[in-house]
Coordinates of C-alpha atoms and ligand atoms in Angstrom, one line a residue:
M10 CA 31.5 25.0 14.2
A11 CA 31.2 22.2 11.7
S12 CA 32.6 23.1 7.7
T13 CA 28.8 23.1 6.2
D14 CA 31.1 23.8 3.3
K15 CA 29.8 20.7 0.9
I16 CA 26.2 21.2 2.7
L17 CA 26.2 24.3 1.2
E18 CA 27.5 24.1 -1.9
A19 CA 24.9 21.4 -2.9
S20 CA 21.7 23.5 -1.4
A21 CA 22.8 26.2 -3.6
K22 CA 21.4 23.9 -6.4
Y23 CA 17.9 23.4 -4.5
P24 CA 16.7 26.8 -3.5
K25 CA 13.9 27.2 -0.9
P26 CA 10.7 28.2 -3.7
A27 CA 10.1 32.2 -2.1
E28 CA 7.2 32.8 0.2
R29 CA 6.4 29.2 0.8
Q30 CA 6.2 27.9 4.2
F31 CA 6.2 24.0 4.6
Q32 CA 5.4 21.5 7.3
Y33 CA 5.7 18.3 8.1
G34 CA 2.4 17.1 8.9
T35 CA 0.7 13.8 9.9
A36 CA 2.1 12.3 6.4
G37 CA 5.7 13.8 6.4
F38 CA 5.7 17.0 3.8
R39 CA 3.0 16.0 0.5
M40 CA 2.6 18.8 -1.9
K41 CA 3.1 19.1 -6.0
A42 CA 6.4 17.3 -6.7
N43 CA 7.3 20.7 -8.7
L44 CA 8.0 22.8 -4.8
L45 CA 9.9 19.3 -3.5
N46 CA 13.5 20.0 -4.5
S47 CA 14.3 22.0 -1.7
V48 CA 12.4 20.2 1.1
V49 CA 13.6 16.8 0.2
Y50 CA 17.2 18.1 0.3
R51 CA 16.5 18.9 3.7
V52 CA 15.3 16.2 4.9
G53 CA 17.9 14.3 3.5
L54 CA 20.3 16.8 5.5
L55 CA 18.0 15.9 8.7
A56 CA 18.0 11.9 8.4
A57 CA 21.7 12.2 8.6
L58 CA 21.6 13.9 12.4
R59 CA 18.7 11.8 12.8
S60 CA 21.4 8.5 12.6
K61 CA 23.9 10.4 14.1
K62 CA 22.3 11.5 17.1
L63 CA 20.4 7.8 17.5
N64 CA 24.4 6.3 17.4
G65 CA 24.7 5.4 13.2
Q66 CA 21.0 3.6 13.3
T67 CA 19.5 3.1 9.8
I68 CA 17.0 6.0 9.1
G69 CA 14.7 5.5 6.0
V70 CA 13.5 7.6 3.8
M71 CA 10.4 7.1 1.8
I72 CA 9.6 9.4 -1.6
T73 CA 5.7 8.9 -2.0
A74 CA 2.7 10.8 -1.8
S75 CA 0.4 7.7 -1.1
H76 CA -3.2 8.4 -2.5
N77 CA -2.3 12.1 -4.0
P78 CA -3.3 12.6 -7.5
P79 CA 0.0 11.8 -9.6
E80 CA 1.5 15.5 -10.1
D81 CA 1.5 15.2 -6.4
N82 CA 4.8 13.9 -4.3
G83 CA 6.1 13.7 -0.7
V84 CA 8.7 12.5 1.4
K85 CA 8.6 11.0 5.3
L86 CA 11.2 9.7 7.5
V87 CA 11.0 6.3 9.0
D88 CA 12.5 5.6 12.6
P89 CA 14.9 2.6 13.5
M90 CA 12.0 0.7 14.8
G91 CA 10.2 0.6 11.1
E92 CA 7.9 3.5 13.6
M93 CA 7.2 7.0 12.0
L94 CA 10.0 10.1 13.1
E95 CA 9.6 11.0 16.3
A96 CA 7.2 13.4 17.0
S97 CA 9.7 16.1 18.7
W98 CA 11.8 15.5 15.7
E99 CA 9.0 17.2 12.9
Q100 CA 9.7 20.8 14.2
Y101 CA 13.1 20.2 13.0
A102 CA 12.1 18.9 9.4
T103 CA 9.6 22.2 9.3
Q104 CA 12.6 24.4 10.6
L105 CA 14.8 23.2 7.6
A106 CA 12.5 23.2 5.2
N107 CA 11.8 26.8 5.9
A108 CA 15.0 28.3 5.9
E109 CA 14.8 30.9 3.4
S110 CA 18.7 30.9 2.3
D111 CA 21.5 28.6 2.5
D112 CA 23.5 31.1 5.0
A113 CA 20.4 30.3 7.6
L114 CA 20.1 26.8 6.5
G115 CA 24.1 26.5 7.5
K116 CA 23.6 28.3 10.6
L117 CA 20.2 26.4 11.9
Y118 CA 22.4 22.5 10.7
N119 CA 24.9 23.7 13.3
K120 CA 22.5 24.9 15.8
L121 CA 20.9 21.2 15.5
L122 CA 23.9 19.9 15.8
A123 CA 24.9 22.0 18.7
D124 CA 21.3 22.0 21.0
L125 CA 21.0 18.4 20.3
K126 CA 24.0 17.1 21.0
I127 CA 24.9 15.3 18.2
K128 CA 28.5 14.3 18.0
E129 CA 29.6 15.2 14.0
D130 CA 32.1 12.1 13.9
V131 CA 29.3 9.1 14.5
P132 CA 28.8 7.6 11.1
A133 CA 25.0 8.7 9.3
R134 CA 23.7 5.4 7.7
V135 CA 20.1 6.0 5.4
I136 CA 17.9 4.0 3.1
Y137 CA 15.9 5.2 1.2
A138 CA 13.0 3.9 -1.9
R139 CA 9.7 5.7 -3.6
D140 CA 6.8 4.8 -5.4
T141 CA 6.5 5.1 -9.0
R142 CA 6.0 8.2 -9.4
A143 CA 7.6 9.8 -12.1
S144 CA 8.7 13.1 -10.1
G145 CA 10.3 10.1 -7.9
A146 CA 13.8 10.2 -9.6
T147 CA 14.1 14.0 -9.4
L148 CA 13.5 14.1 -5.8
V149 CA 16.3 10.9 -5.2
T150 CA 18.8 13.3 -6.8
C151 CA 18.3 15.7 -4.2
L152 CA 17.9 13.2 -1.9
K153 CA 21.2 11.6 -2.5
D154 CA 22.7 15.0 -2.4
A155 CA 22.5 15.3 0.6
L156 CA 23.9 12.2 2.0
D157 CA 26.8 13.0 -0.3
A158 CA 27.3 16.5 1.2
T159 CA 26.7 14.8 5.2
G160 CA 28.9 11.6 4.2
T161 CA 26.3 9.4 5.1
E162 CA 26.4 5.7 4.2
Y163 CA 23.0 4.8 2.1
T164 CA 21.5 2.6 0.1
D165 CA 19.2 3.0 -2.6
Y166 CA 16.0 0.2 -2.3
G167 CA 14.1 1.5 -5.9
Y168 CA 11.2 1.1 -6.2
L169 CA 9.1 -0.2 -2.6
T170 CA 6.0 0.1 -0.9
T171 CA 6.3 2.1 2.4
P172 CA 5.8 -0.8 4.8
Q173 CA 8.5 -2.3 2.9
L174 CA 11.0 0.3 3.7
H175 CA 9.6 0.3 7.0
Y176 CA 10.0 -3.5 7.4
L177 CA 14.0 -3.1 5.8
V178 CA 14.7 -0.5 8.5
R179 CA 13.9 -2.9 11.0
C180 CA 15.4 -5.8 10.1
I181 CA 18.7 -3.4 9.7
N182 CA 18.8 -2.0 13.2
T183 CA 18.0 -5.2 14.8
K184 CA 20.0 -7.3 13.0
D185 CA 21.5 -10.2 14.8
T186 CA 19.8 -9.4 18.3
Q187 CA 17.2 -11.1 19.8
Y188 CA 14.6 -8.9 18.5
A189 CA 15.9 -9.7 14.4
Y190 CA 12.8 -8.8 12.6
G191 CA 13.4 -10.7 8.7
D192 CA 16.3 -11.4 6.0
I193 CA 17.2 -7.5 4.9
S194 CA 15.6 -7.6 2.1
E195 CA 12.5 -7.3 -0.5
K196 CA 12.7 -11.1 -0.9
G197 CA 13.0 -11.6 2.8
Y198 CA 9.9 -9.0 3.0
Y199 CA 8.0 -11.9 0.5
E200 CA 9.6 -15.0 2.2
K201 CA 8.2 -13.9 5.5
L202 CA 4.6 -13.2 4.5
A203 CA 4.5 -15.7 2.9
A204 CA 5.8 -18.0 5.5
A205 CA 3.5 -17.2 8.2
F206 CA 0.3 -16.8 5.8
K207 CA 0.9 -20.5 4.7
L208 CA 1.4 -21.3 9.0
A209 CA -1.8 -19.2 9.1
M210 CA -4.1 -21.0 6.7
K211 CA -3.5 -24.3 8.5
G212 CA -4.1 -25.8 5.3
K213 CA -7.7 -23.9 4.8
T214 CA -8.9 -22.1 2.3
T215 CA -11.0 -19.1 1.3
K216 CA -14.5 -18.8 -0.7
G217 CA -13.1 -17.6 -4.4
A218 CA -11.0 -14.8 -5.8
V219 CA -9.9 -11.8 -4.5
T220 CA -9.9 -9.2 -6.6
V221 CA -6.8 -6.6 -5.8
D222 CA -7.4 -3.3 -7.4
C223 CA -3.6 -1.6 -6.9
A224 CA -4.4 2.3 -7.9
N225 CA -1.7 1.6 -10.7
G226 CA 0.6 1.9 -8.3
V227 CA 3.7 0.0 -6.8
G228 CA 1.5 -2.4 -4.6
G229 CA 0.4 -4.0 -8.4
P230 CA 4.4 -4.7 -8.8
K231 CA 5.0 -5.7 -5.5
L232 CA 1.5 -8.1 -4.9
H233 CA 2.6 -10.0 -8.1
E234 CA 6.1 -10.8 -6.4
L235 CA 4.1 -11.6 -3.4
V236 CA 1.8 -13.9 -4.9
K237 CA 4.8 -16.1 -6.8
H238 CA 6.0 -16.8 -3.1
L239 CA 2.5 -17.8 -1.8
D240 CA 2.5 -21.2 -3.7
G241 CA -1.5 -20.8 -4.8
I242 CA -3.0 -21.5 -1.9
I243 CA -5.3 -18.2 -2.5
D244 CA -6.5 -16.9 -5.2
I245 CA -5.8 -13.1 -6.0
K246 CA -7.3 -11.7 -8.9
I247 CA -4.8 -8.2 -9.5
V248 CA -6.5 -5.1 -11.3
N249 CA -4.7 -1.7 -11.8
D250 CA -1.3 -2.4 -11.8
D251 CA -0.6 -0.4 -14.4
V252 CA 2.3 1.7 -13.6
L253 CA 3.6 2.3 -16.8
K254 CA 1.3 4.8 -17.3
P255 CA 1.8 7.2 -14.0
E256 CA -1.0 9.3 -15.0
T257 CA -3.0 6.6 -13.9
L258 CA -2.1 6.5 -10.2
N259 CA -4.8 6.8 -7.4
S260 CA -6.8 7.7 -10.8
Q261 CA -10.5 6.8 -10.5
C262 CA -9.4 3.7 -8.6
G263 CA -7.7 2.9 -5.1
A264 CA -8.3 2.6 -1.6
D265 CA -9.1 6.5 -0.9
F266 CA -11.5 6.4 -4.4
V267 CA -13.7 3.8 -3.1
K268 CA -13.8 5.0 0.4
T269 CA -14.5 8.5 -0.1
Q270 CA -17.0 7.7 -3.2
Q271 CA -18.4 5.0 -1.9
R272 CA -18.3 3.3 -4.8
A273 CA -16.5 1.0 -6.5
P274 CA -14.0 1.7 -9.3
P275 CA -15.6 2.3 -12.5
S276 CA -13.5 0.4 -14.1
S277 CA -13.9 -2.9 -11.9
K278 CA -16.6 -5.0 -12.5
V279 CA -18.0 -6.3 -9.4
G280 CA -20.4 -9.2 -9.6
P281 CA -22.4 -10.8 -6.5
N282 CA -20.8 -11.8 -3.7
D283 CA -17.2 -11.1 -5.5
R284 CA -14.6 -10.1 -2.8
C285 CA -12.7 -7.3 -3.9
A286 CA -9.8 -4.6 -2.0
S287 CA -8.1 -2.1 -3.1
L288 CA -4.8 -0.4 -2.0
D289 CA -3.6 3.2 -2.2
G290 CA -0.5 4.3 -3.8
D291 CA 2.1 3.6 -1.7
A292 CA -0.2 0.3 -0.8
D293 CA -0.2 0.8 3.4
R294 CA -4.2 1.5 3.1
I295 CA -6.3 -1.0 2.2
I296 CA -10.7 -1.3 2.6
F297 CA -12.6 -4.5 1.0
Y298 CA -16.3 -4.4 -1.1
F299 CA -18.6 -6.4 -2.7
A300 CA -22.0 -6.0 -4.6
D301 CA -24.6 -7.7 -2.6
K302 CA -27.3 -10.3 -4.1
D303 CA -29.0 -6.6 -5.1
N304 CA -26.2 -5.9 -6.4
T305 CA -25.6 -2.7 -4.1
F306 CA -22.2 -1.8 -3.1
R307 CA -20.9 -2.9 0.2
L308 CA -17.8 -1.7 1.7
L309 CA -16.0 -3.0 4.3
D310 CA -13.2 -0.7 5.9
G311 CA -11.3 -0.4 8.4
D312 CA -13.3 0.0 11.0
R313 CA -14.5 -3.9 9.5
I314 CA -10.9 -5.2 9.6
A315 CA -10.1 -4.2 13.0
T316 CA -13.2 -5.9 14.3
L317 CA -13.0 -8.6 12.0
A318 CA -8.6 -8.7 13.8
A319 CA -9.6 -7.9 17.2
S320 CA -12.8 -10.7 17.4
F321 CA -10.8 -13.4 15.5
L322 CA -7.7 -12.2 18.2
A323 CA -9.9 -12.6 21.1
D324 CA -11.0 -16.2 19.8
L325 CA -7.8 -17.5 19.7
G326 CA -6.5 -15.4 23.0
R327 CA -9.5 -17.6 24.6
Q328 CA -9.1 -21.1 22.8
S329 CA -5.1 -20.7 23.6
G330 CA -5.2 -20.6 27.0
L331 CA -3.9 -17.1 27.1
A332 CA -6.4 -14.4 27.6
E333 CA -5.0 -13.3 30.9
Q334 CA -1.7 -12.4 29.2
L335 CA -2.9 -11.1 26.0
K336 CA -5.4 -7.9 27.1
I337 CA -6.9 -6.6 23.3
G338 CA -7.9 -3.6 23.2
V339 CA -9.0 -1.5 20.1
V340 CA -7.9 1.9 18.7
Q341 CA -10.0 4.2 16.6
T342 CA -10.7 7.7 15.5
A343 CA -13.5 9.9 15.8
Y344 CA -13.9 9.1 11.9
A345 CA -14.8 4.8 13.4
N346 CA -18.1 4.3 12.2
G347 CA -20.5 4.6 15.5
A348 CA -21.8 1.2 14.9
S349 CA -18.3 -0.3 14.8
T350 CA -17.2 1.3 18.4
Q351 CA -20.4 -0.1 20.1
Y352 CA -19.7 -3.6 18.2
I353 CA -16.9 -3.6 19.9
E354 CA -18.1 -2.4 23.5
K355 CA -21.1 -4.5 23.5
S356 CA -20.3 -7.6 21.2
L357 CA -17.1 -8.0 21.3
Q358 CA -16.3 -7.0 25.0
L359 CA -13.3 -5.3 24.3
P360 CA -12.0 -1.6 25.5
I361 CA -11.5 1.6 23.3
I362 CA -8.8 4.3 23.0
C363 CA -9.9 7.4 20.7
T364 CA -7.4 9.4 19.3
N365 CA -6.9 12.3 16.7
T366 CA -6.4 11.5 13.4
G367 CA -3.4 10.4 12.0
V368 CA -1.6 6.5 12.4
K369 CA 1.2 7.8 14.9
Y370 CA -1.3 8.4 17.4
L371 CA -3.2 5.6 16.9
H372 CA 0.4 3.9 17.0
H373 CA 1.3 5.0 19.8
A374 CA -2.3 4.0 22.1
A375 CA -2.3 0.7 20.7
A376 CA 1.1 -0.3 22.2
R377 CA -0.8 0.1 25.3
F378 CA -2.4 -2.9 25.3
D379 CA -0.9 -6.9 24.9
I380 CA -2.6 -6.8 21.7
G381 CA -3.5 -3.2 20.2
V382 CA -5.9 -3.5 17.2
Y383 CA -5.4 0.0 15.5
F384 CA -7.2 1.1 12.0
E385 CA -8.6 4.3 10.8
A386 CA -12.1 3.9 8.9
N387 CA -10.1 4.7 5.7
G388 CA -7.7 1.4 5.5
H389 CA -4.6 2.3 7.5
G390 CA -3.6 0.2 10.3
T391 CA -1.6 -3.0 12.1
V392 CA -1.7 -5.0 14.8
L393 CA 0.6 -4.0 17.6
F394 CA 2.1 -6.9 20.1
S395 CA 3.7 -6.0 23.4
P396 CA 7.2 -7.2 24.3
A397 CA 5.5 -9.3 26.9
A398 CA 2.4 -10.3 24.6
L399 CA 4.9 -12.2 22.0
K400 CA 6.9 -14.1 24.5
A401 CA 4.2 -15.8 26.3
I402 CA 3.1 -16.5 22.9
A403 CA 5.9 -17.9 21.7
T404 CA 6.5 -20.0 24.9
Y405 CA 3.5 -20.9 26.2
D406 CA 2.8 -24.5 27.0
P407 CA 0.1 -25.2 25.6
K408 CA -2.1 -27.7 27.8
S409 CA -4.8 -29.4 24.9
P410 CA -4.7 -30.1 21.1
A411 CA -7.2 -27.3 20.8
Q412 CA -4.7 -24.8 22.7
K413 CA -1.3 -26.1 21.0
A414 CA -3.5 -25.0 17.0
A415 CA -4.9 -21.7 18.9
L416 CA -1.5 -21.0 20.1
E417 CA -0.2 -22.1 16.5
T418 CA -2.7 -19.7 14.6
L419 CA -1.5 -17.0 17.0
Q420 CA 2.2 -17.3 16.5
A421 CA 1.9 -17.5 12.4
L422 CA 0.2 -13.9 13.0
T423 CA 2.7 -12.1 15.0
E424 CA 5.0 -13.1 11.9
L425 CA 2.1 -12.2 9.3
I426 CA 1.1 -9.0 10.7
N427 CA 3.7 -6.2 10.0
Q428 CA 4.3 -4.7 13.4
T429 CA 6.2 -1.3 12.3
V430 CA 3.2 0.1 10.4
G431 CA -0.2 -0.3 8.6
D432 CA 0.6 -2.5 5.4
A433 CA -1.7 -3.3 3.0
L434 CA -0.4 -6.5 1.5
S435 CA 0.4 -8.0 5.0
D436 CA -3.3 -6.5 5.9
L437 CA -5.1 -8.2 2.6
L438 CA -3.2 -11.4 3.6
L439 CA -4.4 -10.8 7.3
V440 CA -7.8 -10.6 6.2
E441 CA -8.2 -13.9 4.1
A442 CA -6.8 -16.1 6.3
I443 CA -9.4 -14.7 9.5
L444 CA -12.2 -15.4 6.8
A445 CA -10.8 -18.7 5.4
H446 CA -10.8 -19.6 9.3
K447 CA -14.8 -18.3 9.9
G448 CA -15.4 -19.8 6.3
W449 CA -17.3 -16.8 5.9
T450 CA -18.0 -14.7 2.7
C451 CA -18.2 -10.5 2.6
Q452 CA -21.7 -10.8 3.1
E453 CA -21.2 -12.8 6.6
W454 CA -18.4 -10.4 7.4
L455 CA -21.3 -7.6 6.9
L456 CA -23.5 -9.0 9.1
T457 CA -21.6 -8.7 12.2
Y458 CA -23.4 -5.3 12.6
T459 CA -24.8 -2.5 10.2
D460 CA -23.1 0.7 9.7
L461 CA -24.7 3.9 10.3
P462 CA -25.0 6.0 7.1
N463 CA -22.1 8.7 7.3
R464 CA -21.0 11.5 5.3
L465 CA -17.5 13.3 5.0
V466 CA -17.6 16.9 3.5
K467 CA -14.5 19.1 2.9
V468 CA -15.4 22.8 3.5
E469 CA -12.6 25.4 2.3
V470 CA -12.5 28.0 4.4
P471 CA -9.4 31.0 5.0
D472 CA -7.9 30.1 7.4
R473 CA -8.5 26.2 8.9
N474 CA -5.8 27.0 11.8
M475 CA -9.0 29.0 13.6
F476 CA -10.5 25.9 14.0
Q477 CA -9.1 24.1 17.0
A478 CA -10.3 20.2 18.0
V479 CA -10.4 19.2 21.5
D480 CA -11.3 16.0 23.1
A481 CA -9.6 13.7 20.4
E482 CA -10.6 16.0 17.6
R483 CA -14.4 15.6 18.5
K484 CA -14.9 18.9 19.5
L485 CA -13.9 22.6 18.6
A486 CA -12.8 24.5 21.4
K487 CA -12.3 27.4 19.0
P488 CA -13.9 29.0 17.2
D489 CA -15.8 30.4 20.3
G490 CA -20.0 29.0 20.0
A491 CA -19.5 26.8 16.8
Q492 CA -19.4 24.0 18.9
K493 CA -22.6 25.1 21.1
E494 CA -23.9 25.2 17.2
I495 CA -23.1 21.7 15.8
D496 CA -24.4 20.4 19.1
R497 CA -27.9 22.0 18.7
E498 CA -27.8 20.7 15.2
V499 CA -26.6 16.8 15.9
G500 CA -29.7 16.9 18.9
K501 CA -32.4 17.3 15.6
F502 CA -31.0 14.0 14.2
S503 CA -31.7 10.9 15.3
M504 CA -28.7 8.7 16.7
G505 CA -26.8 11.9 14.8
R506 CA -23.5 12.4 15.8
S507 CA -20.8 14.8 14.0
F508 CA -17.6 16.4 13.8
A509 CA -15.6 18.8 12.2
R510 CA -11.6 19.8 12.5
A511 CA -9.1 21.3 10.2
S512 CA -7.4 18.0 8.1
G513 CA -4.0 18.0 8.8
T514 CA -3.0 17.5 5.1
E515 CA -5.0 19.9 3.2
D516 CA -6.1 23.0 3.4
A517 CA -9.6 22.5 4.7
V518 CA -11.9 21.8 7.7
R519 CA -13.3 18.7 7.3
V520 CA -16.9 17.7 8.7
Y521 CA -18.3 14.2 9.4
A522 CA -21.6 13.1 10.5
E523 CA -23.7 10.3 10.6
A524 CA -27.2 9.8 11.2
A525 CA -30.0 6.9 11.1
T526 CA -30.7 7.4 7.7
R527 CA -28.5 8.7 4.5
T528 CA -31.2 11.5 4.1
E529 CA -30.6 12.3 7.4
A530 CA -26.3 11.7 7.1
D531 CA -26.7 14.0 4.6
G532 CA -28.3 16.6 5.7
L533 CA -26.6 16.5 8.7
A534 CA -23.4 16.8 7.4
N535 CA -24.4 20.0 4.9
Q536 CA -25.8 21.7 8.3
V537 CA -22.2 21.8 10.0
A538 CA -21.1 22.1 7.2
N539 CA -23.0 25.3 6.9
I540 CA -21.7 26.4 10.7
V541 CA -18.4 25.8 10.1
R542 CA -18.6 27.9 6.7
G543 CA -20.4 30.8 8.5
F544 CA -17.7 31.2 11.3
G545 CA -14.5 30.7 8.8
T546 CA -16.1 33.7 6.9
V547 CA -17.0 35.7 9.7
V548 CA -13.5 35.6 11.3
G549 CA -11.3 34.8 8.5
G550 CA -13.2 37.8 6.6
T551 CA -13.6 36.9 2.7
Ligands
NG1_624 P1 -6.4 14.8 7.2 O1 -6.4 15.4 5.9 O2 -5.8 15.6 8.6 O3 -7.9 14.4 7.8 C1 -6.4 12.2 6.2 C2 -7.6 11.6 6.9 C3 -6.5 10.5 8.1 C4 -4.7 10.0 7.3 C5 -4.1 11.2 7.0 C6 -2.5 10.7 6.0 C7 -9.5 11.4 6.8 C8 -10.9 11.6 7.3 N1 -8.8 11.8 7.0 O4 -5.8 13.0 7.1 O5 -7.1 9.3 8.2 O6 -4.7 9.3 7.2 O7 -4.7 12.1 5.6 O8 -2.5 10.1 5.3 O9 -9.3 10.1 6.0
ZN625 ZN1 -0.4 6.0 1.7

């Protein structure tokens, strides 16, 4: 049995809050920052175990709570290829976080070593970073204590966006291999994106400036850095980039505010046809919007980015002569607007996979295509190229100048797009490059299809776990009879669609509804929310 003396000694500083149960969810652990010390310490232990299990490959630890309010924080692990932690390990994170005493923690640590056949003498390597939240410094101390106690080699990358940390993890683990991903530095990230963007633009220009709201988070300073590498070929105006007042983070601004409120941040002056975008607090989500000529707010969300990217990539596939080798597919969740789904199937004639909510599900499904485009409606997503697709794009011998031009753009896009995880900065440049190629304004982008009016409602119930969803979360298997009632309501509305599912990140059930008109969408959402409330109350007993 391994000696856990050092682990227990350090752990004594970070007792688990009594009567708290933690769960490594779709976005790692996320909650009020003052509850997280023990959780982050234990995630540090798991990072060490994960690295040892994978023969000393480097694991990433990101301290962030993304779009949550400033007083929250969170922590998530990054696997060697820059992907999210393998799902089967989430339970170990949950078990470690919930060990009630130091003694129980030590026993569990040894049990994991034994059960997972981890060799203790293999080195452990970890890199970590954080967003701009005030609580980040304390949590970094907890993490470092765990890494010291386990003899882990580590590097602190300070403040980074979540996707930048994913990028670095992949660069480190692919260094000196044929899959080398880029220079292992923050500068390397900007250089890679900027070089690819310049190639992708091919001397084309975007129409007017794009104004980017950075949610007063880490995306602000990082976008300023990126702009320095772009040589002025695109006009980016940066707003809400104040990281010195942590209380302003995600407050009345940012991608989540704009998406859920369906309006621009009150601080933004959005003039007719101004192209605007908002990032979230750790810059892994982006959505676009503008005001049309009647000054009506128009949202261009993750579904729009997915359709724009899929149509452009399909065009490039055809133009380069590689259509056969590059089968493109789109991955969505039940939250995708029905009009986008129809547009992809009918107009773009591309296959769609619908998965559970949570980017890890979309990411895995996207890997089934040669080019898999995945986005959640909230703006989190990217494009994955399979190894075979990358090879075809890199080695194909073009048969005409037109094929050559399309191929070069494809090659640039494989470098521009962050293939580890959704990345707001990379997605920003991707959208700008596509709009430049198409010569489109936001209005023209919007015209591709008309969104069905929709409404998302959060319903608080005593026990969200009684709501069990099936069929990519589009139907409720439990409580008995609930789905039948939802179906009956949906049937009353023209072009109606609605579903309810338990949130993976909040103690609530989310109800989504869309229908032919705004009034109907609101009405349907309210009816279904009432059904959920009714079932929740009866069985929950409060
Ligand atoms: P939950 O709380 O499970 O609905 C939310 C988002 C997801 C995803 C995760 C992680 C919606 C409706 N849900 O999940 O898309 O981004 O947070 O951040 O936006
Ligand atoms: Zn985020």
